Structures are given as structure tokens and as C-alpha cells.
Amino acid sequence: MADCIRRAAQGEQAACGQLYQRFHGAVRRVAQGSGTLEAAEVEDVVQETFVRAFRELPRLQHPRAFSGWLLTIARHHAYALSRNVKARARAAEDLAREADMSVPALPPSLTLERRVAVVRALIEGLPEGPEKDTARLFYLEGELSAREIAERLGLGKSAVTMRLERFRARVKRELLARLLAAEVG
Amino acid sequence: MSTSDRHLDVESSKQLERREPEAVRYFAEHLSRPCEVCEAFLAREDASPGEFPGLDALTDEALVEASGRPVREDAVGWARVRRNQGAPRRAWLTGGLGAMAAAVVLALLVRPGAGGPGDVEPSSQRIKGTAPLALEVTAVARLPDGTVRAVAEDAVVPPEAVVLLRYHASESADALLVREAPGVPPQVLGRHVLTPGTHDLRDGEDLAGVSLEDERGPVTLVLVAWPQGVQGDAALEAVRVSGQVPPDAAQARLRLKVAPGHAAP
């Protein structure tokens, strides 16, 4: 993957294509987490994310930061299309910043495999109810968009988006705790 | 406020950014348990840029990987990205020679045969030579809703479509895919290696889709191919340097008309 990222940074289209095919699903899921985005807008986020990423890829210093960096760009673009004024303002500010990002040295407790296990365990640990259903449908089954989940569960789109954001914050809290614990040693 | 009442806020996030040992120790322990106040702080939309650097990325990576669902190939999306990247794909043509070579190649390509309505044109034309390379193309159009329709010669297709080509070649060949449209210079879209038989035109492992986004009116896709052989590298070098395609090149053309409002070809 690191070699593919380096070749893409040099403009090799085949390598860009490989990266697109590997990551378009992840980028789309980030955009689909916003219940305010129509399906066409989700595709716009995917487009804009990859176009921007390929343009700025030569500035990415660490290939191992690629996926996180790409998803961060996707989240910013999704915010930019959001109806929420605060979110749009934040996205404009974030997108104006340098594209590179810091790459924290990851402790063993934060490998991707361990982080995925954290997500699954947190979903399992939720009490039965609409909050758990929403997180399970979106993050574990991974097929429906936030809008589609809202329709299936008979909820408002904003309610689903809010639940997904709340669950995401729970994951952030758990991962931040692990980052800090690794520093304490 | 007692120590146990402390929650994440702007001040404590700055302490953590400065790696103040007491704050790091406290929040490592405090955040290891659910805390609605801290989670609300982490979820807020007006977080300052750079707060907890890398945490959003670590989180999103984990969340999108949690389902473990296989990712389907997305030729339509990739074709749109490639198109939105702007430049025609001429990575194999280097430096200033690229544009010149592309223009000369197309001077050879634009041959009589793009006739008017009713003209019958074979799908494969040899330019000249005595060892014919049989070459034919067919196409389908993929629409954003995922439907796939066959595309006939002179079909009307919507700009949202991505055209995927399928070729039949009688032998291994080097090929160029070229786009022609009235009033604009021909554009080399890519270089491909053809294998004998009938196959999808691919770009590495991906289908080589041609996005029609922003197109209007007539567009012709031309596949030009010449046999691979002992002169293969020399032939490619000749194209790169002078734009001269080998004399035994064959071409197959597909004429389309791009018009908005057509939901399907």
C-alpha cells in the first residue's frame, strides 16, 4: 500500500485507481453518516475528496497516514455540504488548512484491529433500543445510509445523525483514553 | 470543583495538547469510563482545528472498517474522479512531446469514415499494411443508479453515463484510446495493452471507463491498436517521439451523442 501511495503521489493513474477502489467505500460511509446529505451529494463528497486528495498527495509526508487523512478530508467535505451553519464554518476553516496531518505514534492498544474491536465492543455494550439499532445498522451492517436508517426505523434524519455522532464521540473518548494511557505508561 | 468533577473542556484540551503530566494521568483514567459530558465535548461541531490531532482520523478509520464488508468496484466513480482531475491521461507521453505527439497521432487517426447518417462503417478499419489486426469494439453505459445498458453506434447517452468498452482483438496489441469531438483537439485518454480474444478494456486492474460529464453533442471514441511484437518498444517510442503510429495499425470507432435528459441510452 505504501508503494501504491508513493506512485499515486507521482501521478501514476493506475496507482490512483487502486487507491480509489480500495477506499471509495470508506469515504462514502463517512459521507453517508450525515442524514442531511442526499445520495447525489454523497457522491459529490466522494468525488471532491479524491480529487483533492490526489492533488495534495505529494504533500503527505507519511504514507501510513493516508487513510486517516483521506477520511478527514471526506468529513470536511461532508460538513461543507451540511445544512448546519456551524458545521459549514468549521469545514471551511479546516479545508483551508494545510492538508498534511500529524501521525501519532500508535501504541499496540490502538492498532486498526484493536480499534475495530473497540467499536464492536462499544456497540455490543449499548442497551437494547434505537441507539444500538442505529449504530449496529450503520457501522456493523454497513449498508444503509443515515437517511435510509431513518426511514427504516421511522425516525427523523437529524435524530439518526445525532445518534451516530454521539456514538462516534463515545469511540473518540475510548480511543483518547488509550492514547493518554499509553503516555502514562 | 473537585478533581473528580473535571471534564474535557477548552482549557483541559489545551493542557492535554501541552502534555501536562497531571492532566494526561487524570484524563487517561477518567476517559476510560463512559462520560456524557466529555463525549458531548468531543462531539461538538465548533471544536477548534487541530484539537486532539489525529483522533478524528483514528476514529473514522475504525468506524468504517467495523463492518468488514467487501468493497465493490466503482468504475463509474473512478471515471468521474479521473475526469475531474482535469488533464487527459497522457502519463505515458512525457514532457512537451506529449501534446505534440497526441496531435500528430490524431492527425493520423482522423480519417474518412466518420460519415453522415446512413453510412455503413465497419467497426474495424486497417490503416494500411498486409498483416491485418482484427479489432472491434462494443460498449455499455453505466449510469449513477447502477444500471448498465448496451450502447449502439450513434446512441444518445446522458452526460451522467460512463462508457465502458469491450474489445475483440485477433492478437496481442498495443493500443490508444482517443476521444474526438467537434471543435476541440482530439484527446488521448490512455494507453492499453490488448490481449487476444474478447475482453473488457482495462486500465491496470480497473475497467477503463470514459466519463461523459460536461460533454454535449457528438463524441467519438476511437481505439487504435497495432500488433505487439519484436518492434513493440520501438513502435511505442516512435509514437512518443513523433506521433507516428505503426503502419499496420487498426482502428475501431464508436460514435455517440451526449444529450442531457436521457435517462438511458
Coordinates of C-alpha atoms in Angstrom, one line a residue:
Chain A
M1 CA 0.0 0.0 0.0
A2 CA 2.8 2.4 0.8
D3 CA 4.3 1.8 -2.6
C4 CA 0.9 2.4 -4.2
I5 CA 0.6 5.7 -2.3
R6 CA 4.1 6.8 -3.4
R7 CA 3.3 6.0 -7.1
A8 CA 0.0 7.8 -6.8
A9 CA 1.8 10.8 -5.4
Q10 CA 3.9 10.8 -8.6
G11 CA 0.7 11.0 -10.7
E12 CA 0.6 7.4 -11.7
Q13 CA -3.1 6.9 -12.7
A14 CA -3.1 3.1 -12.2
A15 CA -2.0 3.6 -8.6
C16 CA -4.6 6.4 -8.1
G17 CA -7.2 3.9 -9.4
Q18 CA -6.1 1.3 -6.9
L19 CA -6.4 3.7 -4.1
Y20 CA -9.8 4.8 -5.3
Q21 CA -11.1 1.2 -5.5
R22 CA -9.6 0.4 -2.0
F23 CA -11.0 3.5 -0.2
H24 CA -14.1 4.8 -2.0
G25 CA -16.4 2.7 0.2
A26 CA -14.9 4.1 3.4
V27 CA -15.1 7.7 2.1
R28 CA -18.7 7.1 1.1
R29 CA -19.6 5.7 4.6
V30 CA -18.2 8.9 6.2
A31 CA -20.5 11.0 3.9
Q32 CA -23.4 8.7 4.4
G33 CA -23.2 9.3 8.1
S34 CA -24.8 12.7 7.6
G35 CA -28.6 12.3 7.3
T36 CA -28.7 15.8 5.7
L37 CA -26.9 14.7 2.5
E38 CA -28.8 13.4 -0.5
A39 CA -27.5 10.5 -2.4
A40 CA -26.1 12.7 -5.1
E41 CA -24.4 14.9 -2.6
V42 CA -22.8 11.9 -1.0
E43 CA -21.3 11.0 -4.4
D44 CA -20.1 14.7 -4.7
V45 CA -18.3 14.3 -1.4
V46 CA -16.6 11.1 -2.8
Q47 CA -15.6 12.9 -5.9
E48 CA -14.3 16.1 -4.2
T49 CA -12.5 14.1 -1.6
F50 CA -10.5 12.0 -4.1
V51 CA -9.8 14.9 -6.4
R52 CA -8.5 16.9 -3.6
A53 CA -6.5 14.0 -2.1
F54 CA -4.8 13.2 -5.3
R55 CA -4.0 16.8 -5.9
E56 CA -2.4 17.2 -2.4
L57 CA -1.0 13.7 -2.1
P58 CA 2.6 14.8 -2.8
R59 CA 2.5 16.9 0.4
L60 CA 1.5 13.9 2.6
Q61 CA 4.7 13.0 4.3
H62 CA 3.7 9.7 5.8
P63 CA 2.0 7.0 3.7
R64 CA 0.7 5.3 6.8
A65 CA -1.4 8.4 7.5
F66 CA -3.1 8.1 4.1
S67 CA -6.4 6.5 5.1
G68 CA -7.0 8.7 8.1
W69 CA -6.0 11.8 6.1
L70 CA -8.4 10.8 3.3
L71 CA -11.3 10.3 5.7
T72 CA -10.6 13.6 7.4
I73 CA -10.9 15.3 4.0
A74 CA -14.1 13.4 3.4
R75 CA -15.6 14.5 6.7
H76 CA -14.7 18.1 6.0
H77 CA -16.3 18.0 2.6
A78 CA -19.4 16.4 4.1
Y79 CA -19.5 19.2 6.7
A80 CA -19.1 21.7 3.9
L81 CA -22.3 20.4 2.2
S82 CA -24.1 20.3 5.5
R83 CA -27.1 22.5 6.2
N84 CA -25.7 23.3 9.5
V85 CA -24.1 26.7 9.6
K86 CA -21.6 25.9 12.4
A87 CA -20.5 22.8 10.6
R88 CA -20.0 24.6 7.3
A89 CA -18.0 27.3 9.0
R90 CA -15.8 24.7 10.6
A91 CA -15.3 22.8 7.4
A92 CA -14.3 26.0 5.5
E93 CA -11.7 26.6 8.2
D94 CA -10.4 23.0 8.2
L95 CA -10.2 22.8 4.4
A96 CA -8.2 26.0 4.3
R97 CA -5.5 24.4 6.5
E98 CA -2.5 22.5 5.3
A99 CA -3.5 19.1 4.0
D100 CA -0.9 17.2 6.0
M101 CA -1.6 15.9 9.4
S102 CA 0.3 14.7 12.3
V103 CA 0.8 10.9 12.7
P104 CA 0.8 10.0 16.3
A105 CA 2.9 7.0 17.1
L106 CA 0.4 4.3 17.8
P107 CA 0.6 2.2 20.9
P108 CA -0.3 -1.5 20.5
S109 CA -3.7 -0.8 22.0
L110 CA -4.5 1.4 19.0
T111 CA -3.7 -0.8 16.0
L112 CA -6.6 -0.7 13.5
E113 CA -7.5 -4.2 14.5
R114 CA -7.8 -3.2 18.2
R115 CA -9.7 0.0 17.3
V116 CA -12.2 -2.0 15.3
A117 CA -12.6 -4.3 18.2
V118 CA -13.3 -1.3 20.4
V119 CA -16.1 -0.1 18.0
R120 CA -17.7 -3.5 18.0
A121 CA -17.5 -3.9 21.8
L122 CA -19.0 -0.5 22.3
I123 CA -21.9 -1.3 20.1
E124 CA -22.4 -4.6 21.8
G125 CA -22.4 -2.8 25.2
L126 CA -25.2 -0.4 24.3
P127 CA -28.5 -1.1 25.9
E128 CA -31.1 -2.6 23.5
G129 CA -33.0 0.1 21.8
P130 CA -33.0 2.6 18.9
E131 CA -29.5 3.9 19.8
K132 CA -28.0 0.4 19.5
D133 CA -30.1 -0.4 16.4
T134 CA -28.8 2.8 14.7
A135 CA -25.1 2.1 15.5
R136 CA -25.4 -1.6 14.5
L137 CA -27.2 -0.9 11.2
F138 CA -24.8 1.8 10.2
Y139 CA -21.4 0.7 11.5
L140 CA -21.7 -3.1 11.7
E141 CA -24.0 -4.0 8.8
G142 CA -22.6 -1.1 6.9
E143 CA -25.0 -1.0 4.0
L144 CA -27.7 1.6 4.7
S145 CA -27.1 5.4 4.8
A146 CA -28.2 7.5 7.7
R147 CA -31.2 8.6 5.6
E148 CA -32.2 5.0 4.9
I149 CA -31.8 4.0 8.5
A150 CA -34.1 6.9 9.4
E151 CA -36.7 5.6 7.0
R152 CA -36.4 2.0 8.3
L153 CA -36.6 3.0 11.9
G154 CA -39.3 5.6 11.4
L155 CA -37.1 8.3 12.8
G156 CA -36.1 11.8 11.7
K157 CA -32.9 12.2 9.7
S158 CA -31.4 14.5 12.3
A159 CA -32.2 12.0 15.1
V160 CA -30.2 9.4 13.3
T161 CA -27.3 11.7 12.5
M162 CA -27.3 12.8 16.2
R163 CA -27.1 9.2 17.4
L164 CA -24.3 8.4 15.0
E165 CA -22.4 11.4 16.1
R166 CA -23.0 10.5 19.7
F167 CA -21.7 7.0 19.2
R168 CA -18.7 8.4 17.3
A169 CA -17.9 10.6 20.3
R170 CA -18.0 7.6 22.5
V171 CA -15.5 5.9 20.3
K172 CA -13.3 9.0 20.3
R173 CA -13.5 9.1 24.1
E174 CA -12.3 5.5 24.4
L175 CA -9.5 6.0 21.9
L176 CA -8.3 9.2 23.5
A177 CA -8.2 7.3 26.8
R178 CA -6.0 4.7 25.3
L179 CA -3.7 7.3 23.7
L180 CA -3.3 9.0 27.0
A181 CA -2.9 5.8 28.9
A182 CA 0.0 4.9 26.6
E183 CA 1.7 8.1 27.5
V184 CA 1.3 7.4 31.2
G185 CA 2.9 4.0 30.6
Chain B
M1 CA -14.5 21.9 41.7
S2 CA -13.1 18.7 43.0
T3 CA -10.7 16.7 40.9
S4 CA -13.3 14.0 40.1
D5 CA -15.6 16.6 38.7
R6 CA -13.2 17.7 35.9
H7 CA -14.4 17.1 32.4
L8 CA -13.0 17.8 29.0
D9 CA -13.2 21.5 28.1
V10 CA -11.2 24.0 26.1
E11 CA -8.8 24.5 29.0
S12 CA -8.2 20.9 29.7
S13 CA -7.8 20.1 26.0
K14 CA -5.0 22.7 25.9
Q15 CA -3.4 21.1 28.9
L16 CA -3.5 17.8 27.1
E17 CA -2.1 19.4 24.0
R18 CA 0.8 20.6 26.1
R19 CA 1.1 17.1 27.5
E20 CA 0.9 18.3 31.1
P21 CA 1.5 15.1 33.1
E22 CA -1.2 15.6 35.7
A23 CA -3.8 16.2 33.0
V24 CA -2.7 13.3 31.0
R25 CA -2.8 11.0 34.0
Y26 CA -6.2 12.2 35.1
F27 CA -7.9 12.0 31.8
A28 CA -6.3 8.7 30.9
E29 CA -8.2 7.3 33.9
H30 CA -11.3 9.5 33.6
L31 CA -12.0 8.8 29.9
S32 CA -11.6 5.1 30.3
R33 CA -15.2 5.1 31.5
P34 CA -18.3 6.5 29.8
C35 CA -18.8 10.2 30.5
E36 CA -21.6 12.0 28.8
V37 CA -20.1 15.4 29.5
C38 CA -16.8 14.6 27.9
E39 CA -18.4 12.8 25.0
A40 CA -20.6 15.9 24.3
F41 CA -17.4 18.0 24.3
L42 CA -15.8 15.6 21.8
A43 CA -18.9 15.6 19.6
R44 CA -19.3 19.4 19.4
E45 CA -19.2 21.0 16.0
D46 CA -17.3 24.1 16.9
A47 CA -14.1 22.3 18.0
S48 CA -11.0 24.3 17.3
P49 CA -9.0 23.0 14.4
G50 CA -6.2 20.8 15.5
E51 CA -7.8 19.8 18.8
F52 CA -6.6 16.3 19.7
P53 CA -4.7 15.9 16.5
G54 CA -5.2 12.6 14.7
L55 CA -8.1 11.5 16.9
D56 CA -10.8 12.0 14.3
A57 CA -8.8 10.1 11.7
L58 CA -8.1 7.2 14.1
T59 CA -11.8 7.1 14.9
D60 CA -13.1 7.2 11.4
E61 CA -10.7 4.5 10.3
A62 CA -12.0 2.2 12.9
L63 CA -15.7 3.0 12.3
V64 CA -15.6 2.5 8.6
E65 CA -13.7 -0.8 9.0
A66 CA -16.0 -2.2 11.6
S67 CA -18.5 -3.8 9.2
G68 CA -15.8 -5.7 7.3
R69 CA -17.9 -5.5 4.1
P70 CA -16.1 -6.1 0.9
V71 CA -15.8 -3.0 -1.3
R72 CA -17.4 -3.4 -4.7
E73 CA -15.6 -2.0 -7.8
D74 CA -16.8 1.5 -8.7
A75 CA -15.8 2.2 -12.3
V76 CA -18.3 5.0 -12.6
G77 CA -17.0 6.9 -9.7
W78 CA -13.3 6.4 -10.7
A79 CA -14.1 7.6 -14.2
R80 CA -15.6 10.8 -12.8
V81 CA -12.7 11.3 -10.5
R82 CA -10.2 10.9 -13.3
R83 CA -12.2 13.3 -15.4
N84 CA -12.4 15.8 -12.6
Q85 CA -8.6 15.6 -12.2
G86 CA -8.6 17.6 -15.4
A87 CA -5.8 16.6 -17.6
P88 CA -6.3 13.9 -20.3
R89 CA -4.4 10.8 -19.3
R90 CA -1.1 11.0 -21.1
A91 CA 1.2 9.9 -18.4
W92 CA 3.0 7.7 -20.9
L93 CA 3.8 10.7 -23.0
T94 CA 6.5 12.7 -21.3
G95 CA 7.2 16.4 -21.2
G96 CA 6.4 18.8 -24.0
L97 CA 6.4 15.9 -26.5
G98 CA 3.1 14.8 -25.1
A99 CA 0.9 17.4 -26.6
M100 CA 2.7 17.3 -29.9
A101 CA 2.6 13.5 -30.2
A102 CA -1.1 13.5 -29.3
A103 CA -1.8 16.0 -32.0
V104 CA 0.1 14.1 -34.6
V105 CA -1.3 10.8 -33.6
L106 CA -4.7 12.2 -34.1
A107 CA -3.9 13.6 -37.4
L108 CA -3.4 10.0 -38.4
L109 CA -6.5 8.9 -36.7
V110 CA -9.0 11.3 -38.1
R111 CA -9.6 9.6 -41.4
P112 CA -12.6 9.5 -43.7
G113 CA -15.2 7.2 -42.4
A114 CA -16.9 9.4 -39.8
G115 CA -19.6 9.7 -42.3
G116 CA -23.1 11.1 -42.1
P117 CA -26.2 9.3 -41.0
G118 CA -26.9 6.2 -43.0
D119 CA -23.2 5.5 -43.8
V120 CA -22.2 2.0 -43.1
E121 CA -18.9 1.7 -41.5
P122 CA -17.1 -1.4 -40.3
S123 CA -16.2 -1.4 -36.7
S124 CA -12.6 -2.1 -37.5
Q125 CA -10.5 -0.3 -40.2
R126 CA -7.0 -1.0 -41.0
I127 CA -5.0 2.0 -41.9
K128 CA -2.7 0.1 -44.2
G129 CA -0.4 -2.9 -44.2
T130 CA -0.7 -6.5 -45.1
A131 CA -1.0 -8.4 -41.8
P132 CA -4.4 -7.4 -40.6
L133 CA -5.1 -7.0 -36.9
A134 CA -8.8 -7.6 -36.5
L135 CA -10.2 -5.1 -34.0
E136 CA -13.8 -4.5 -32.9
V137 CA -15.3 -2.6 -30.0
T138 CA -18.7 -2.7 -28.3
A139 CA -19.7 -0.6 -25.3
V140 CA -22.1 -0.3 -22.4
A141 CA -23.0 2.7 -20.4
R142 CA -23.2 2.6 -16.7
L143 CA -25.4 5.2 -15.0
P144 CA -25.1 6.6 -11.5
D145 CA -28.0 4.4 -10.3
G146 CA -26.0 1.3 -11.2
T147 CA -28.0 0.3 -14.3
V148 CA -26.0 -0.8 -17.3
R149 CA -27.2 -0.5 -20.9
A150 CA -25.7 -1.6 -24.2
V151 CA -24.7 1.3 -26.4
A152 CA -25.2 1.1 -30.1
E153 CA -23.4 3.2 -32.7
D154 CA -24.9 6.7 -32.8
A155 CA -26.7 6.1 -29.5
V156 CA -27.8 9.1 -27.4
V157 CA -26.4 8.9 -23.9
P158 CA -26.7 11.2 -20.9
P159 CA -23.7 13.1 -19.6
E160 CA -24.0 11.2 -16.3
A161 CA -23.1 8.0 -18.1
V162 CA -19.7 6.3 -18.0
V163 CA -18.9 4.3 -21.1
L164 CA -17.1 1.0 -20.7
L165 CA -15.6 -0.5 -23.8
R166 CA -15.2 -4.2 -24.7
Y167 CA -12.9 -5.1 -27.5
H168 CA -12.1 -8.1 -29.7
A169 CA -8.6 -8.3 -30.9
S170 CA -7.2 -11.1 -33.0
E171 CA -3.7 -10.9 -31.4
S172 CA -1.8 -9.1 -28.7
A173 CA -1.6 -5.4 -29.4
D174 CA -0.6 -2.0 -28.0
A175 CA -3.5 0.4 -28.2
L176 CA -4.5 4.0 -27.7
L177 CA -8.0 5.2 -26.7
V178 CA -8.8 8.6 -28.2
R179 CA -11.7 10.9 -27.8
E180 CA -12.8 13.0 -30.8
A181 CA -15.3 15.8 -30.6
P182 CA -16.1 18.7 -33.0
G183 CA -14.2 21.9 -32.3
V184 CA -11.8 20.6 -29.8
P185 CA -8.4 18.9 -30.3
P186 CA -8.5 15.1 -30.1
Q187 CA -7.6 13.8 -26.7
V188 CA -5.6 10.7 -25.9
L189 CA -7.4 9.1 -23.0
G190 CA -5.0 6.3 -22.3
R191 CA -2.7 3.6 -23.5
H192 CA -3.7 0.0 -23.2
V193 CA -2.4 -3.5 -23.9
L194 CA -4.9 -5.7 -25.7
T195 CA -4.8 -9.5 -25.4
P196 CA -6.2 -11.9 -28.0
G197 CA -9.9 -12.6 -27.7
T198 CA -12.8 -10.6 -26.3
H199 CA -12.2 -8.6 -23.1
D200 CA -13.2 -5.5 -21.2
L201 CA -10.8 -2.6 -21.9
R202 CA -9.0 -2.2 -18.6
D203 CA -6.6 0.2 -17.1
G204 CA -4.4 -2.0 -14.9
E205 CA -6.9 -3.9 -12.8
D206 CA -9.7 -1.4 -13.3
L207 CA -12.2 -1.1 -16.0
A208 CA -11.3 1.8 -18.3
G209 CA -14.4 3.9 -18.1
V210 CA -14.9 7.1 -20.1
S211 CA -16.9 9.7 -18.2
L212 CA -19.1 11.9 -20.4
E213 CA -19.5 14.5 -17.7
D214 CA -19.7 18.0 -19.2
E215 CA -19.9 16.6 -22.7
R216 CA -22.5 17.8 -25.1
G217 CA -23.2 16.7 -28.7
P218 CA -21.2 14.2 -30.8
V219 CA -18.3 12.4 -29.3
T220 CA -16.4 9.6 -30.9
L221 CA -14.2 7.1 -29.0
V222 CA -11.5 5.6 -31.2
L223 CA -9.5 2.6 -30.2
V224 CA -6.3 2.4 -32.3
A225 CA -4.1 -0.7 -32.0
W226 CA -1.1 -2.3 -33.6
P227 CA 0.3 -5.7 -33.1
Q228 CA 2.8 -6.2 -30.4
G229 CA 6.0 -7.9 -31.5
V230 CA 9.7 -7.6 -31.6
Q231 CA 9.2 -3.9 -32.6
G232 CA 6.8 -3.2 -29.8
D233 CA 9.0 -1.0 -27.8
A234 CA 10.3 0.7 -30.9
A235 CA 6.8 1.3 -32.0
L236 CA 5.8 2.9 -28.7
E237 CA 8.9 5.1 -28.8
A238 CA 8.0 6.2 -32.3
V239 CA 4.6 7.2 -31.1
R240 CA 6.1 9.0 -28.1
V241 CA 8.7 10.9 -30.2
S242 CA 7.0 11.6 -33.5
G243 CA 3.4 10.6 -33.1
Q244 CA 3.7 8.1 -35.9
V245 CA 1.6 5.1 -35.3
P246 CA 2.8 1.8 -36.9
P247 CA 1.7 1.3 -40.5
D248 CA -0.3 -1.8 -39.6
A249 CA -2.4 -0.1 -37.0
A250 CA -6.1 -0.8 -37.0
Q251 CA -8.8 1.4 -35.5
A252 CA -12.3 0.8 -34.2
R253 CA -14.7 3.7 -33.7
L254 CA -17.8 4.3 -31.6
R255 CA -19.9 7.4 -32.3
L256 CA -22.1 8.7 -29.6
K257 CA -24.2 11.7 -29.0
V258 CA -24.3 13.2 -25.5
A259 CA -27.5 14.9 -24.5
P260 CA -28.9 15.7 -21.1
G261 CA -32.3 14.4 -20.1
H262 CA -31.9 11.0 -21.5
A263 CA -32.2 8.6 -18.6
A264 CA -30.8 5.7 -20.5
P265 CA -29.0 5.1 -23.8

